[in-house]
């Protein structure tokens, strides 16, 4: 029988990297046994996704759910990630680095080392979703001086990450923050009242399930702003102090509760999107629900210079 020609192995590394990026990293490493051509392809992957839930392709729901909260599953995950990075081609740059662990508590030093490795290798996008216990994460100094890092996405868990003061990332263009506390305070886990004023190149900002009462958003280059509250714990209206963004083009708001902002100075606004939906379950109250229509109308008036306004069906039902 005549052997068929192996055309895939003749493809250049960038295309093979795209192929390997579609499978989990453990399987990507296993391709090294296919042939000499594949032996080192995995070691120069530019996009690294260390995702706890997909590392071993856990298909049984009961095992998956147990693994999310069982501490004995974590050493295997951290050991694999450590070995992977140790044996990787250190001359190869990293474009995107994602780290997602379970909720039992990840060793903070492990996470910090992963961040340091990514920064040293010129990472452009860093995505962190980890709960560290008992010691919180401290961002390495290199994170704040990196010239390559343009996109940062971080999910905060209770007392899981120390917020440096001042928190300045001058080269960041896209910032996504989940479950952070923006109420001004001196504790280790809070931001200042006006946290983004020194983000000179910030163009896109997303705040998801963050405490923003009294917050001030300002940014000379900010073009897209999205705020969302999609958690049952948010049961009252959110009151910001001001949004002053001279170049903002798009404003999106999604949530169970209404947003109030005393001052909105957005002269170049083009698109507005609202997805406001009433949550009738406790601790939601009739008083809060009654405030939603007037709060929404007030904000729509503040954003009246927008060229396009989109209201979802849920939002229209709130107004009715």
Short mmCIF file of C-alpha atoms in Angstrom, two decimals:
data_model
loop_
_atom_site.label_atom_id
_atom_site.label_comp_id
_atom_site.label_asym_id
_atom_site.label_seq_id
_atom_site.Cartn_x
_atom_site.Cartn_y
_atom_site.Cartn_z
CA UNK A 1 0.00 0.00 0.00
CA UNK A 2 1.34 3.38 -1.00
CA UNK A 3 1.73 5.84 1.88
CA UNK A 4 -0.09 9.13 1.44
CA UNK A 5 1.99 12.28 1.49
CA UNK A 6 2.01 14.12 4.82
CA UNK A 7 1.14 17.61 3.66
CA UNK A 8 0.30 19.00 7.10
CA UNK A 9 3.85 18.53 8.40
CA UNK A 10 5.15 20.61 5.51
CA UNK A 11 3.14 23.63 6.58
CA UNK A 12 5.06 26.56 8.12
CA UNK A 13 5.17 26.97 11.89
CA UNK A 14 2.64 29.84 12.09
CA UNK A 15 -0.04 27.65 10.49
CA UNK A 16 0.85 24.67 12.69
CA UNK A 17 0.61 27.00 15.68
CA UNK A 18 -2.93 27.89 14.65
CA UNK A 19 -3.80 24.21 14.45
CA UNK A 20 -2.37 23.49 17.91
CA UNK A 21 -4.15 26.52 19.35
CA UNK A 22 -7.45 24.76 18.69
CA UNK A 23 -6.64 21.97 21.18
CA UNK A 24 -5.63 22.10 24.84
CA UNK A 25 -1.96 22.49 25.73
CA UNK A 26 -1.56 18.96 27.06
CA UNK A 27 -2.60 17.51 23.72
CA UNK A 28 -0.41 20.06 21.94
CA UNK A 29 2.64 18.73 23.79
CA UNK A 30 1.70 15.15 22.88
CA UNK A 31 2.03 16.00 19.17
CA UNK A 32 5.81 16.07 19.73
CA UNK A 33 5.79 12.26 19.35
CA UNK A 34 4.31 12.34 15.84
CA UNK A 35 7.59 12.96 13.99
CA UNK A 36 10.79 14.96 14.05
CA UNK A 37 8.97 17.81 12.34
CA UNK A 38 6.49 18.04 15.23
CA UNK A 39 8.97 17.52 18.05
CA UNK A 40 9.43 21.19 18.94
CA UNK A 41 6.42 22.88 17.34
CA UNK A 42 4.51 23.10 20.64
CA UNK A 43 7.45 24.78 22.37
CA UNK A 44 7.13 27.95 20.30
CA UNK A 45 3.36 28.43 20.54
CA UNK A 46 2.61 32.16 20.80
CA UNK A 47 -0.84 31.76 22.39
CA UNK A 48 -0.91 29.90 25.71
CA UNK A 49 -4.17 29.02 27.44
CA UNK A 50 -3.72 27.27 30.80
CA UNK A 51 -7.36 26.54 31.56
CA UNK A 52 -7.99 24.28 34.53
CA UNK A 53 -11.36 23.02 33.30
CA UNK A 54 -10.14 21.98 29.84
CA UNK A 55 -6.62 20.74 30.58
CA UNK A 56 -7.74 17.12 30.74
CA UNK A 57 -10.94 17.56 28.73
CA UNK A 58 -13.11 16.58 31.70
CA UNK A 59 -16.33 15.35 30.13
CA UNK A 60 -18.19 14.05 33.16
CA UNK A 61 -20.13 16.94 34.70
CA UNK A 62 -19.99 15.52 38.23
CA UNK A 63 -16.19 15.13 38.07
CA UNK A 64 -15.83 18.60 36.56
CA UNK A 65 -17.92 20.24 39.28
CA UNK A 66 -16.03 18.38 42.01
CA UNK A 67 -12.69 19.37 40.51
CA UNK A 68 -13.62 23.06 40.70
CA UNK A 69 -13.67 22.93 44.49
CA UNK A 70 -11.32 20.07 45.36
CA UNK A 71 -7.79 21.08 46.40
CA UNK A 72 -6.25 17.75 45.36
CA UNK A 73 -6.79 18.57 41.69
CA UNK A 74 -4.67 21.72 41.75
CA UNK A 75 -1.09 20.31 42.03
CA UNK A 76 -1.50 18.45 38.73
CA UNK A 77 -2.53 21.68 37.01
CA UNK A 78 0.24 23.85 38.46
CA UNK A 79 2.89 21.17 37.86
CA UNK A 80 1.89 20.84 34.22
CA UNK A 81 1.98 24.61 33.68
CA UNK A 82 5.37 24.89 35.40
CA UNK A 83 6.89 22.05 33.35
CA UNK A 84 5.42 23.44 30.14
CA UNK A 85 6.97 26.86 30.66
CA UNK A 86 10.29 25.36 31.81
CA UNK A 87 10.64 23.30 28.63
CA UNK A 88 9.30 25.91 26.25
CA UNK A 89 11.53 27.59 23.66
CA UNK A 90 12.57 30.64 25.67
CA UNK A 91 13.51 32.55 22.54
CA UNK A 92 9.91 32.51 21.31
CA UNK A 93 7.68 35.46 22.12
CA UNK A 94 4.21 35.17 23.65
CA UNK A 95 1.29 37.00 22.07
CA UNK A 96 -1.50 35.91 24.42
CA UNK A 97 -1.29 34.30 27.87
CA UNK A 98 -4.42 33.01 29.65
CA UNK A 99 -4.52 31.48 33.12
CA UNK A 100 -7.74 30.07 34.59
CA UNK A 101 -7.74 27.97 37.77
CA UNK A 102 -10.36 26.56 40.12
CA UNK A 103 -11.91 28.17 43.21
CA UNK A 104 -10.07 26.25 45.92
CA UNK A 105 -7.17 28.66 46.01
CA UNK A 106 -4.13 28.78 43.75
CA UNK A 107 -0.66 29.44 45.10
CA UNK A 108 -0.04 33.15 44.52
CA UNK A 109 3.67 32.65 43.86
CA UNK A 110 2.82 30.27 41.00
CA UNK A 111 0.56 32.90 39.43
CA UNK A 112 3.15 35.64 39.91
CA UNK A 113 5.82 33.48 38.21
CA UNK A 114 3.48 32.88 35.28
CA UNK A 115 2.92 36.63 34.93
CA UNK A 116 6.66 37.29 35.14
CA UNK A 117 7.37 34.68 32.47
CA UNK A 118 4.75 36.15 30.15
CA UNK A 119 6.07 39.69 30.63
CA UNK A 120 9.67 38.60 29.98
CA UNK A 121 8.56 37.05 26.70
CA UNK A 122 6.83 40.14 25.37
CA UNK A 123 3.22 39.19 26.03
CA UNK A 124 0.69 41.44 24.30
CA UNK A 125 -2.49 40.16 25.98
CA UNK A 126 -2.71 38.86 29.56
CA UNK A 127 -5.91 37.20 30.84
CA UNK A 128 -6.10 36.14 34.51
CA UNK A 129 -9.00 34.35 36.23
CA UNK A 130 -7.53 32.88 39.40
CA UNK A 131 -8.42 32.74 43.07
CA UNK A 132 -5.31 32.89 45.25
CA UNK A 133 -5.39 31.89 48.90
CA UNK A 134 -4.25 32.44 51.59
CA UNK A 135 -1.75 34.98 50.16
CA UNK A 136 -3.04 37.46 47.55
CA UNK A 137 -1.33 38.11 44.23
CA UNK A 138 1.05 41.02 43.92
CA UNK A 139 1.55 42.18 40.36
CA UNK A 140 5.25 42.05 39.35
CA UNK A 141 6.93 45.39 38.69
CA UNK A 142 7.48 44.39 35.07
CA UNK A 143 3.74 44.52 34.44
CA UNK A 144 3.74 48.30 34.87
CA UNK A 145 6.79 48.93 32.70
CA UNK A 146 6.02 46.50 29.88
CA UNK A 147 6.16 48.08 26.43
CA UNK A 148 4.46 45.13 24.72
CA UNK A 149 1.42 44.54 26.97
CA UNK A 150 -1.63 46.15 25.34
CA UNK A 151 -4.55 44.08 26.66
CA UNK A 152 -5.15 43.17 30.32
CA UNK A 153 -8.13 41.16 31.59
CA UNK A 154 -8.35 40.34 35.29
CA UNK A 155 -11.07 38.79 37.44
CA UNK A 156 -10.76 39.60 41.13
CA UNK A 157 -11.88 37.29 43.92
CA UNK A 158 -12.33 38.35 47.54
CA UNK A 159 -8.96 39.59 48.83
CA UNK A 160 -7.23 37.69 46.05
CA UNK A 161 -5.21 40.47 44.47
CA UNK A 162 -3.40 43.43 45.97
CA UNK A 163 -4.14 46.60 44.01
CA UNK A 164 -0.97 48.73 43.84
CA UNK A 165 -1.22 52.45 44.47
CA UNK A 166 -0.82 54.19 42.19
CA UNK A 167 -2.22 51.73 39.65
CA UNK A 168 -0.73 53.01 36.40
CA UNK A 169 -0.44 51.09 33.14
CA UNK A 170 0.59 53.74 30.60
CA UNK A 171 0.82 51.40 27.59
CA UNK A 172 -2.44 49.48 28.06
CA UNK A 173 -5.04 49.99 25.32
CA UNK A 174 -7.72 47.50 26.43
CA UNK A 175 -8.63 46.85 30.07
CA UNK A 176 -11.24 44.38 31.37
CA UNK A 177 -11.82 44.21 35.13
CA UNK A 178 -14.25 41.84 36.84
CA UNK A 179 -15.42 42.05 40.48
CA UNK A 180 -13.15 44.87 41.63
CA UNK A 181 -13.90 47.43 44.33
CA UNK A 182 -13.67 51.03 43.13
CA UNK A 183 -14.87 52.59 46.37
CA UNK A 184 -12.06 54.86 47.50
CA UNK A 185 -10.21 53.42 50.47
CA UNK A 186 -6.84 52.67 51.99
CA UNK A 187 -7.15 48.88 52.10
CA UNK A 188 -5.01 46.67 49.88
CA UNK A 189 -7.84 45.59 47.60
CA UNK A 190 -9.46 48.91 46.63
CA UNK A 191 -8.83 51.29 43.77
CA UNK A 192 -8.76 55.04 44.07
CA UNK A 193 -11.79 57.17 43.17
CA UNK A 194 -10.40 58.15 39.76
CA UNK A 195 -8.38 55.06 38.80
CA UNK A 196 -7.80 55.53 35.06
CA UNK A 197 -6.71 59.15 34.77
CA UNK A 198 -3.07 58.09 34.25
CA UNK A 199 -3.81 55.41 31.65
CA UNK A 200 -2.57 57.60 28.80
CA UNK A 201 -3.28 55.12 25.98
CA UNK A 202 -6.43 53.41 27.25
CA UNK A 203 -8.99 53.04 24.43
CA UNK A 204 -11.35 50.29 25.63
CA UNK A 205 -12.58 49.80 29.20
CA UNK A 206 -14.96 47.12 30.51
CA UNK A 207 -16.08 46.99 34.15
CA UNK A 208 -18.06 43.87 35.05
CA UNK A 209 -19.65 43.38 38.47
CA UNK A 210 -17.48 46.09 40.03
CA UNK A 211 -18.34 48.42 42.90
CA UNK A 212 -18.34 51.86 41.28
CA UNK A 213 -20.27 54.12 43.68
CA UNK A 214 -18.70 57.60 43.62
CA UNK A 215 -16.32 56.62 40.84
CA UNK A 216 -14.90 59.05 38.27
CA UNK A 217 -14.02 57.79 34.78
CA UNK A 218 -11.78 60.00 32.70
CA UNK A 219 -9.51 59.29 29.77
CA UNK A 220 -8.31 61.38 26.86
CA UNK A 221 -8.13 58.43 24.44
CA UNK A 222 -10.96 56.27 25.77
CA UNK A 223 -13.24 55.29 22.87
CA UNK A 224 -15.32 52.37 24.17
CA UNK A 225 -16.81 52.00 27.65
CA UNK A 226 -18.91 49.07 28.88
CA UNK A 227 -20.34 48.68 32.38
CA UNK A 228 -22.33 45.64 33.48
CA UNK A 229 -23.89 44.21 36.63
CA UNK A 230 -25.07 40.65 36.18
CA UNK A 231 -24.88 39.25 39.68
CA UNK A 232 -27.65 38.74 42.25
CA UNK A 233 -25.61 40.57 44.89
CA UNK A 234 -26.18 43.87 43.07
CA UNK A 235 -29.61 44.87 44.32
CA UNK A 236 -29.52 48.66 44.31
CA UNK A 237 -28.85 51.43 41.84
CA UNK A 238 -25.25 52.38 41.11
CA UNK A 239 -24.26 56.02 41.53
CA UNK A 240 -21.16 57.29 39.75
CA UNK A 241 -19.79 60.79 40.17
CA UNK A 242 -18.81 61.52 36.59
CA UNK A 243 -17.79 60.23 33.16
CA UNK A 244 -15.61 62.75 31.33
CA UNK A 245 -14.25 61.27 28.13
CA UNK A 246 -13.76 63.68 25.21
CA UNK A 247 -13.21 60.95 22.57
CA UNK A 248 -15.66 58.27 23.72
CA UNK A 249 -17.60 56.82 20.78
CA UNK A 250 -19.47 53.90 22.34
CA UNK A 251 -21.20 53.46 25.72
CA UNK A 252 -22.82 50.15 26.74
CA UNK A 253 -24.64 49.29 29.93
CA UNK A 254 -26.05 45.91 30.98
CA UNK A 255 -27.49 44.93 34.32
CA UNK A 256 -30.16 44.12 36.87
CA UNK A 257 -29.96 47.59 38.39
CA UNK A 258 -30.06 51.12 37.01
CA UNK A 259 -27.05 53.40 36.68
CA UNK A 260 -26.97 57.00 37.90
CA UNK A 261 -24.18 59.41 36.96
CA UNK A 262 -24.18 63.03 38.15
CA UNK A 263 -22.04 64.36 35.29
CA UNK A 264 -21.66 62.87 31.80
CA UNK A 265 -19.40 64.88 29.51
CA UNK A 266 -19.14 62.79 26.32
CA UNK A 267 -19.17 65.22 23.36
CA UNK A 268 -18.20 62.73 20.60
CA UNK A 269 -20.61 59.93 21.51
CA UNK A 270 -21.96 57.93 18.57
CA UNK A 271 -23.44 54.68 19.91
CA UNK A 272 -25.42 53.93 23.08
CA UNK A 273 -26.60 50.45 24.10
CA UNK A 274 -28.78 49.59 27.10
CA UNK A 275 -29.77 46.11 28.27
CA UNK A 276 -31.57 46.78 31.55
CA UNK A 277 -33.67 43.98 32.99
CA UNK A 278 -35.69 43.83 36.20
CA UNK A 279 -34.76 41.13 38.66
CA UNK A 280 -37.89 40.36 40.67
CA UNK A 281 -36.24 37.96 43.10
CA UNK A 282 -35.07 38.93 46.63
CA UNK A 283 -33.26 41.11 47.60
CA UNK A 284 -34.79 43.12 44.77
CA UNK A 285 -37.45 45.50 46.09
CA UNK A 286 -40.40 47.40 44.63
CA UNK A 287 -38.72 50.70 45.54
CA UNK A 288 -35.64 49.86 43.49
CA UNK A 289 -37.78 48.72 40.58
CA UNK A 290 -39.75 51.99 40.62
CA UNK A 291 -36.51 53.97 40.29
CA UNK A 292 -35.39 52.14 37.17
CA UNK A 293 -37.58 53.97 34.58
CA UNK A 294 -36.80 57.54 35.76
CA UNK A 295 -33.11 56.70 36.19
CA UNK A 296 -32.95 55.29 32.67
CA UNK A 297 -34.80 58.26 31.17
CA UNK A 298 -32.46 60.67 32.96
CA UNK A 299 -29.41 58.89 31.59
CA UNK A 300 -30.82 58.75 28.06
CA UNK A 301 -31.25 62.52 28.21
CA UNK A 302 -27.64 62.88 29.35
CA UNK A 303 -26.59 60.79 26.35
CA UNK A 304 -28.91 62.59 23.97
CA UNK A 305 -26.14 63.64 21.60
CA UNK A 306 -25.53 60.03 20.51
CA UNK A 307 -26.18 59.22 16.84
CA UNK A 308 -27.51 55.71 17.50
CA UNK A 309 -29.35 54.37 20.56
CA UNK A 310 -30.18 50.68 21.03
CA UNK A 311 -32.61 49.52 23.72
CA UNK A 312 -33.18 45.80 24.18
CA UNK A 313 -36.67 44.37 24.65
CA UNK A 314 -35.95 43.97 28.37
CA UNK A 315 -35.07 47.65 28.58
CA UNK A 316 -38.27 48.71 26.84
CA UNK A 317 -40.26 46.53 29.26
CA UNK A 318 -38.62 48.37 32.16
CA UNK A 319 -39.77 51.69 30.70
CA UNK A 320 -43.30 50.43 30.28
#
